Amino acid sequence: TATPRSITAYLDFSNNLFAENLLYKSSTVIWKANNKNYTFGFDSLPNIVFRTLDLICFSKKDSSIIYNTAGVYYPTENLWIGRGGKINWLRTGIPENVINATLAGYQIELKSPGYSADSALFVNTRFFNKPLRGKIIEKIKADVDEENASYPRFISDDKRLVIKNLFENVDYDGGFSMEGSKLIGLGNKEQDAYLTFKFIYHNDTINKSVEKFLVAASEKFVIESDNITSSK
C-alpha cells in the first residue's frame, strides 16, 4: 500500500534518475547508469528496465563499473537484477586484455558497495588459454591503490587446474583464485593445492632430464611476481 512517505521517496528517486541517472544514493555509496536508455514498468512492483548500460558504483573515493550490461531495477526494494556485462582489473594495474570477466545473471542490493556473481567466465591470458568458470566477488573499499587493491576477486569452480611452469621449473596443481592482482592457489578440506619443484639434470652437454625435486602442499598459496608464501 502506497503511503505519503513511500510516494515522496519514489518521486525523489525519479527526480534523481531524470537529472543525474542516479539509481541509488546515500552518504556512503552511489549507483548510477551512464545513459537514459530505460523505460518504466510494473510487475507487482514498480521497476525501471534498462536495455543496455554501464552500471557504475562510487564509494569511498573508489569506483567499480559493469560494462555493457542490462537489467531491471526495483527502486522500492533498492534491488538490481542484471544480466550480462563485463568487468576488468584495471584498478589493480592489470590491463583489460590480460584479465577480465564476463557476468551471467546477478543481483545487487544497491545499499551495498559490492556484489557477488556465480557462473562468470574469467579470462587470464597469463596462465590459461581458455576462460575459467567461477564466482566473482566485487567490493569498493577506502584508500585503495594498485598496490593494495584486493578486489575484484575470482574463485574458480574447478579445483584441479594445472599451470605448467608457474615459475621456471615449478608447476602448480589446484584451485585458482585472484584477489586483486594476487594469484591465490587454493585447495580445500578434501585435497590440498600442490607446487611441484623440478630439478634439471644434465647428463652431458646435450642431453638433460627433468626430475621431481620437491612437492609442497597447502590449502592456500599466495603467489606473487617474485615469491610464493603459505601460512601452513
mmCIF file of C-alpha atoms in Angstrom:
data_model
loop_
_atom_site.group_PDB
_atom_site.id
_atom_site.type_symbol
_atom_site.label_atom_id
_atom_site.label_comp_id
_atom_site.label_asym_id
_atom_site.label_seq_id
_atom_site.Cartn_x
_atom_site.Cartn_y
_atom_site.Cartn_z
ATOM 1 C CA THR A 1 0.000 0.000 0.000
ATOM 2 C CA ALA A 2 1.375 3.377 -1.006
ATOM 3 C CA THR A 3 1.927 5.854 1.799
ATOM 4 C CA PRO A 4 2.801 9.553 1.599
ATOM 5 C CA ARG A 5 6.348 8.666 2.665
ATOM 6 C CA SER A 6 6.781 5.964 0.007
ATOM 7 C CA ILE A 7 5.301 8.201 -2.695
ATOM 8 C CA THR A 8 7.680 11.024 -1.739
ATOM 9 C CA ALA A 9 10.651 8.615 -1.821
ATOM 10 C CA TYR A 10 9.637 7.364 -5.276
ATOM 11 C CA LEU A 11 9.297 10.917 -6.592
ATOM 12 C CA ASP A 12 12.730 11.800 -5.174
ATOM 13 C CA PHE A 13 14.195 8.723 -6.859
ATOM 14 C CA SER A 14 12.561 9.649 -10.178
ATOM 15 C CA ASN A 15 13.915 13.198 -9.960
ATOM 16 C CA ASN A 16 17.464 11.921 -9.338
ATOM 17 C CA LEU A 17 17.133 9.430 -12.202
ATOM 18 C CA PHE A 18 15.943 12.102 -14.645
ATOM 19 C CA ALA A 19 18.549 14.647 -13.572
ATOM 20 C CA GLU A 20 21.699 12.547 -12.985
ATOM 21 C CA ASN A 21 20.924 8.930 -13.999
ATOM 22 C CA LEU A 22 21.142 8.009 -10.294
ATOM 23 C CA LEU A 23 19.663 4.695 -9.208
ATOM 24 C CA TYR A 24 20.654 4.912 -5.554
ATOM 25 C CA LYS A 25 22.441 7.494 -3.422
ATOM 26 C CA SER A 26 23.361 7.520 0.264
ATOM 27 C CA SER A 27 26.103 9.088 2.360
ATOM 28 C CA THR A 28 28.384 6.093 1.635
ATOM 29 C CA VAL A 29 27.526 4.754 -1.818
ATOM 30 C CA ILE A 30 26.224 5.897 -5.220
ATOM 31 C CA TRP A 31 24.975 3.674 -8.040
ATOM 32 C CA LYS A 32 24.220 5.239 -11.428
ATOM 33 C CA ALA A 33 23.706 4.472 -15.109
ATOM 34 C CA ASN A 34 25.727 6.044 -17.887
ATOM 35 C CA ASN A 35 22.701 6.707 -20.118
ATOM 36 C CA LYS A 36 18.939 7.252 -20.231
ATOM 37 C CA ASN A 37 18.172 4.079 -22.190
ATOM 38 C CA TYR A 38 15.371 2.935 -19.862
ATOM 39 C CA THR A 39 11.613 2.542 -19.595
ATOM 40 C CA PHE A 40 9.303 2.459 -16.586
ATOM 41 C CA GLY A 41 7.376 -0.738 -15.907
ATOM 42 C CA PHE A 42 5.380 -2.640 -13.312
ATOM 43 C CA ASP A 43 5.323 -6.376 -12.424
ATOM 44 C CA SER A 44 3.812 -6.413 -8.922
ATOM 45 C CA LEU A 45 6.331 -3.673 -8.076
ATOM 46 C CA PRO A 46 7.326 -0.546 -9.976
ATOM 47 C CA ASN A 47 10.546 -1.039 -11.919
ATOM 48 C CA ILE A 48 12.909 0.531 -14.411
ATOM 49 C CA VAL A 49 14.064 -1.596 -17.365
ATOM 50 C CA PHE A 50 17.487 -0.861 -18.851
ATOM 51 C CA ARG A 51 18.173 -2.387 -22.264
ATOM 52 C CA THR A 52 21.891 -1.593 -22.087
ATOM 53 C CA LEU A 53 24.094 0.477 -19.807
ATOM 54 C CA ASP A 54 27.324 0.731 -17.884
ATOM 55 C CA LEU A 55 26.397 0.293 -14.196
ATOM 56 C CA ILE A 56 28.715 2.408 -12.052
ATOM 57 C CA CYS A 57 29.322 2.345 -8.290
ATOM 58 C CA PHE A 58 31.124 5.121 -6.377
ATOM 59 C CA SER A 59 32.120 4.746 -2.740
ATOM 60 C CA LYS A 60 34.968 5.989 -0.521
ATOM 61 C CA LYS A 61 36.876 7.588 -3.425
ATOM 62 C CA ASP A 62 36.889 4.260 -5.272
ATOM 63 C CA SER A 63 34.689 3.049 -8.123
ATOM 64 C CA SER A 64 33.624 -0.083 -9.977
ATOM 65 C CA ILE A 65 31.924 -0.489 -13.362
ATOM 66 C CA ILE A 66 29.989 -3.316 -15.012
ATOM 67 C CA TYR A 67 30.268 -2.530 -18.714
ATOM 68 C CA ASN A 68 27.619 -3.240 -21.346
ATOM 69 C CA THR A 69 25.136 -4.901 -19.003
ATOM 70 C CA ALA A 70 21.340 -4.871 -18.854
ATOM 71 C CA GLY A 71 18.724 -5.388 -16.187
ATOM 72 C CA VAL A 72 15.738 -4.315 -14.143
ATOM 73 C CA TYR A 73 15.846 -2.025 -11.123
ATOM 74 C CA TYR A 74 13.191 -2.119 -8.373
ATOM 75 C CA PRO A 75 13.546 1.256 -6.628
ATOM 76 C CA THR A 76 11.163 0.466 -3.748
ATOM 77 C CA GLU A 77 13.385 -2.534 -2.869
ATOM 78 C CA ASN A 78 16.729 -0.961 -3.875
ATOM 79 C CA LEU A 79 17.265 -4.161 -5.876
ATOM 80 C CA TRP A 80 19.023 -4.507 -9.242
ATOM 81 C CA ILE A 81 18.621 -7.751 -11.222
ATOM 82 C CA GLY A 82 21.165 -7.790 -14.007
ATOM 83 C CA ARG A 83 22.259 -9.985 -16.877
ATOM 84 C CA GLY A 84 25.490 -9.977 -18.829
ATOM 85 C CA GLY A 85 28.239 -7.405 -18.716
ATOM 86 C CA LYS A 86 31.997 -7.324 -18.327
ATOM 87 C CA ILE A 87 34.348 -6.210 -15.555
ATOM 88 C CA ASN A 88 38.109 -5.664 -15.538
ATOM 89 C CA TRP A 89 41.052 -5.466 -13.132
ATOM 90 C CA LEU A 90 42.289 -2.041 -14.249
ATOM 91 C CA ARG A 91 42.339 -0.575 -10.762
ATOM 92 C CA THR A 92 44.860 -3.240 -9.767
ATOM 93 C CA GLY A 93 47.124 -2.158 -12.618
ATOM 94 C CA ILE A 94 46.368 -5.158 -14.882
ATOM 95 C CA PRO A 95 45.311 -4.382 -18.492
ATOM 96 C CA GLU A 96 41.835 -5.463 -19.615
ATOM 97 C CA ASN A 97 43.225 -7.639 -22.426
ATOM 98 C CA VAL A 98 45.134 -9.669 -19.800
ATOM 99 C CA ILE A 99 42.446 -10.205 -17.136
ATOM 100 C CA ASN A 100 38.680 -9.669 -17.405
ATOM 101 C CA ALA A 101 35.423 -11.448 -16.576
ATOM 102 C CA THR A 102 32.001 -11.736 -18.213
ATOM 103 C CA LEU A 103 28.983 -11.987 -15.918
ATOM 104 C CA ALA A 104 25.885 -14.109 -16.408
ATOM 105 C CA GLY A 105 22.855 -13.352 -14.198
ATOM 106 C CA TYR A 106 23.450 -11.457 -10.953
ATOM 107 C CA GLN A 107 21.698 -9.382 -8.284
ATOM 108 C CA ILE A 108 22.841 -6.323 -6.319
ATOM 109 C CA GLU A 109 21.282 -4.700 -3.283
ATOM 110 C CA LEU A 110 22.276 -1.135 -4.092
ATOM 111 C CA LYS A 111 22.592 -0.143 -0.429
ATOM 112 C CA SER A 112 25.827 -2.144 -0.557
ATOM 113 C CA PRO A 113 29.072 -1.086 -2.315
ATOM 114 C CA GLY A 114 29.621 -4.570 -3.703
ATOM 115 C CA TYR A 115 28.134 -7.774 -5.092
ATOM 116 C CA SER A 116 28.872 -11.386 -5.999
ATOM 117 C CA ALA A 117 28.049 -13.272 -9.196
ATOM 118 C CA ASP A 118 28.167 -17.011 -9.890
ATOM 119 C CA SER A 119 28.779 -18.668 -13.277
ATOM 120 C CA ALA A 120 31.066 -15.891 -14.514
ATOM 121 C CA LEU A 121 33.617 -16.558 -17.254
ATOM 122 C CA PHE A 122 37.089 -15.417 -16.209
ATOM 123 C CA VAL A 123 39.935 -14.719 -18.637
ATOM 124 C CA ASN A 124 43.569 -14.656 -17.515
ATOM 125 C CA THR A 125 45.853 -14.820 -20.540
ATOM 126 C CA ARG A 126 48.960 -15.009 -18.355
ATOM 127 C CA PHE A 127 48.174 -18.538 -17.194
ATOM 128 C CA PHE A 128 45.246 -20.034 -19.145
ATOM 129 C CA ASN A 129 44.465 -20.450 -22.830
ATOM 130 C CA LYS A 130 40.707 -20.633 -22.246
ATOM 131 C CA PRO A 131 38.189 -18.962 -19.870
ATOM 132 C CA LEU A 132 37.506 -20.404 -16.416
ATOM 133 C CA ARG A 133 34.042 -20.584 -14.884
ATOM 134 C CA GLY A 134 33.581 -19.424 -11.311
ATOM 135 C CA LYS A 135 32.452 -16.779 -8.855
ATOM 136 C CA ILE A 136 33.143 -13.032 -8.947
ATOM 137 C CA ILE A 137 33.207 -11.005 -5.726
ATOM 138 C CA GLU A 138 33.449 -7.226 -6.012
ATOM 139 C CA LYS A 139 33.680 -4.685 -3.200
ATOM 140 C CA ILE A 140 34.546 -0.993 -3.093
ATOM 141 C CA LYS A 141 36.960 -0.093 -0.304
ATOM 142 C CA ALA A 142 38.609 3.080 1.024
ATOM 143 C CA ASP A 143 42.191 4.182 0.316
ATOM 144 C CA VAL A 144 42.766 1.693 -2.494
ATOM 145 C CA ASP A 145 45.635 1.873 -4.983
ATOM 146 C CA GLU A 146 47.216 -0.599 -7.398
ATOM 147 C CA GLU A 147 49.493 -1.989 -4.684
ATOM 148 C CA ASN A 148 46.881 -2.827 -2.026
ATOM 149 C CA ALA A 149 43.712 -3.450 -4.077
ATOM 150 C CA SER A 150 42.226 -6.803 -3.001
ATOM 151 C CA TYR A 151 39.161 -6.668 -5.297
ATOM 152 C CA PRO A 152 37.784 -7.736 -7.723
ATOM 153 C CA ARG A 153 38.098 -11.385 -6.715
ATOM 154 C CA PHE A 154 37.554 -14.569 -8.669
ATOM 155 C CA ILE A 155 37.242 -18.150 -7.371
ATOM 156 C CA SER A 156 37.324 -20.987 -9.897
ATOM 157 C CA ASP A 157 34.702 -23.735 -9.822
ATOM 158 C CA ASP A 158 37.337 -26.234 -10.962
ATOM 159 C CA LYS A 159 39.580 -27.196 -8.026
ATOM 160 C CA ARG A 160 42.101 -29.166 -10.100
ATOM 161 C CA LEU A 161 43.721 -26.788 -12.543
ATOM 162 C CA VAL A 162 47.291 -27.298 -13.754
ATOM 163 C CA ILE A 163 49.674 -24.429 -14.537
ATOM 164 C CA LYS A 164 52.916 -25.656 -16.071
ATOM 165 C CA ASN A 165 55.973 -23.511 -15.299
ATOM 166 C CA LEU A 166 54.219 -21.099 -12.983
ATOM 167 C CA PHE A 167 57.814 -20.136 -12.303
ATOM 168 C CA GLU A 168 60.778 -21.702 -14.059
ATOM 169 C CA ASN A 169 60.752 -25.418 -13.219
ATOM 170 C CA VAL A 170 57.761 -25.007 -10.872
ATOM 171 C CA ASP A 171 54.333 -26.495 -11.730
ATOM 172 C CA TYR A 172 51.043 -25.795 -9.936
ATOM 173 C CA ASP A 173 48.054 -28.110 -9.422
ATOM 174 C CA GLY A 174 44.924 -26.992 -7.545
ATOM 175 C CA GLY A 175 42.121 -24.462 -7.442
ATOM 176 C CA PHE A 176 42.591 -20.907 -8.637
ATOM 177 C CA SER A 177 41.625 -17.518 -7.280
ATOM 178 C CA MET A 178 42.504 -13.877 -7.837
ATOM 179 C CA GLU A 179 42.393 -11.304 -5.019
ATOM 180 C CA GLY A 180 43.093 -8.010 -6.712
ATOM 181 C CA SER A 181 46.383 -8.560 -8.531
ATOM 182 C CA LYS A 182 47.425 -11.528 -6.367
ATOM 183 C CA LEU A 183 47.212 -15.060 -7.667
ATOM 184 C CA ILE A 184 45.925 -17.430 -4.982
ATOM 185 C CA GLY A 185 46.400 -21.181 -5.210
ATOM 186 C CA LEU A 186 43.503 -22.845 -3.388
ATOM 187 C CA GLY A 187 42.945 -26.329 -2.074
ATOM 188 C CA ASN A 188 40.048 -27.437 0.102
ATOM 189 C CA LYS A 189 39.372 -29.638 3.133
ATOM 190 C CA GLU A 190 39.483 -32.770 0.988
ATOM 191 C CA GLN A 191 42.583 -32.041 -1.081
ATOM 192 C CA ASP A 192 45.460 -29.551 -0.925
ATOM 193 C CA ALA A 193 46.898 -27.464 -3.727
ATOM 194 C CA TYR A 194 50.371 -28.542 -4.846
ATOM 195 C CA LEU A 195 53.564 -26.900 -6.056
ATOM 196 C CA THR A 196 55.998 -29.266 -7.755
ATOM 197 C CA PHE A 197 59.607 -28.098 -7.977
ATOM 198 C CA LYS A 198 61.642 -29.769 -10.706
ATOM 199 C CA PHE A 199 65.362 -30.352 -10.985
ATOM 200 C CA ILE A 200 67.059 -30.281 -14.379
ATOM 201 C CA TYR A 201 69.771 -32.910 -14.517
ATOM 202 C CA HIS A 202 72.255 -32.631 -17.367
ATOM 203 C CA ASN A 203 73.665 -35.975 -18.467
ATOM 204 C CA ASP A 204 76.110 -34.228 -20.766
ATOM 205 C CA THR A 205 76.326 -31.023 -22.777
ATOM 206 C CA ILE A 206 73.338 -32.018 -24.933
ATOM 207 C CA ASN A 207 71.082 -34.403 -23.027
ATOM 208 C CA LYS A 208 69.136 -33.494 -19.914
ATOM 209 C CA SER A 209 66.374 -34.990 -17.785
ATOM 210 C CA VAL A 210 63.713 -33.406 -15.567
ATOM 211 C CA GLU A 211 63.176 -34.933 -12.154
ATOM 212 C CA LYS A 212 60.744 -34.113 -9.362
ATOM 213 C CA PHE A 213 62.731 -32.473 -6.557
ATOM 214 C CA LEU A 214 60.131 -31.250 -4.050
ATOM 215 C CA VAL A 215 56.333 -31.149 -3.647
ATOM 216 C CA ALA A 216 54.765 -28.551 -1.360
ATOM 217 C CA ALA A 217 51.112 -28.982 -0.315
ATOM 218 C CA SER A 218 48.850 -26.354 1.269
ATOM 219 C CA GLU A 219 45.232 -25.258 1.392
ATOM 220 C CA LYS A 220 46.346 -21.782 0.242
ATOM 221 C CA PHE A 221 49.365 -20.383 -1.580
ATOM 222 C CA VAL A 222 49.794 -16.642 -2.209
ATOM 223 C CA ILE A 223 51.724 -16.354 -5.456
ATOM 224 C CA GLU A 224 53.333 -13.022 -6.320
ATOM 225 C CA SER A 225 55.771 -11.984 -9.032
ATOM 226 C CA ASP A 226 58.884 -12.940 -7.061
ATOM 227 C CA ASN A 227 57.772 -15.238 -4.233
ATOM 228 C CA ILE A 228 55.285 -17.831 -3.013
ATOM 229 C CA THR A 229 54.045 -17.878 0.590
ATOM 230 C CA SER A 230 51.811 -20.123 2.668
ATOM 231 C CA SER A 231 50.909 -19.880 6.338
ATOM 232 C CA LYS A 232 50.633 -23.684 6.661
#
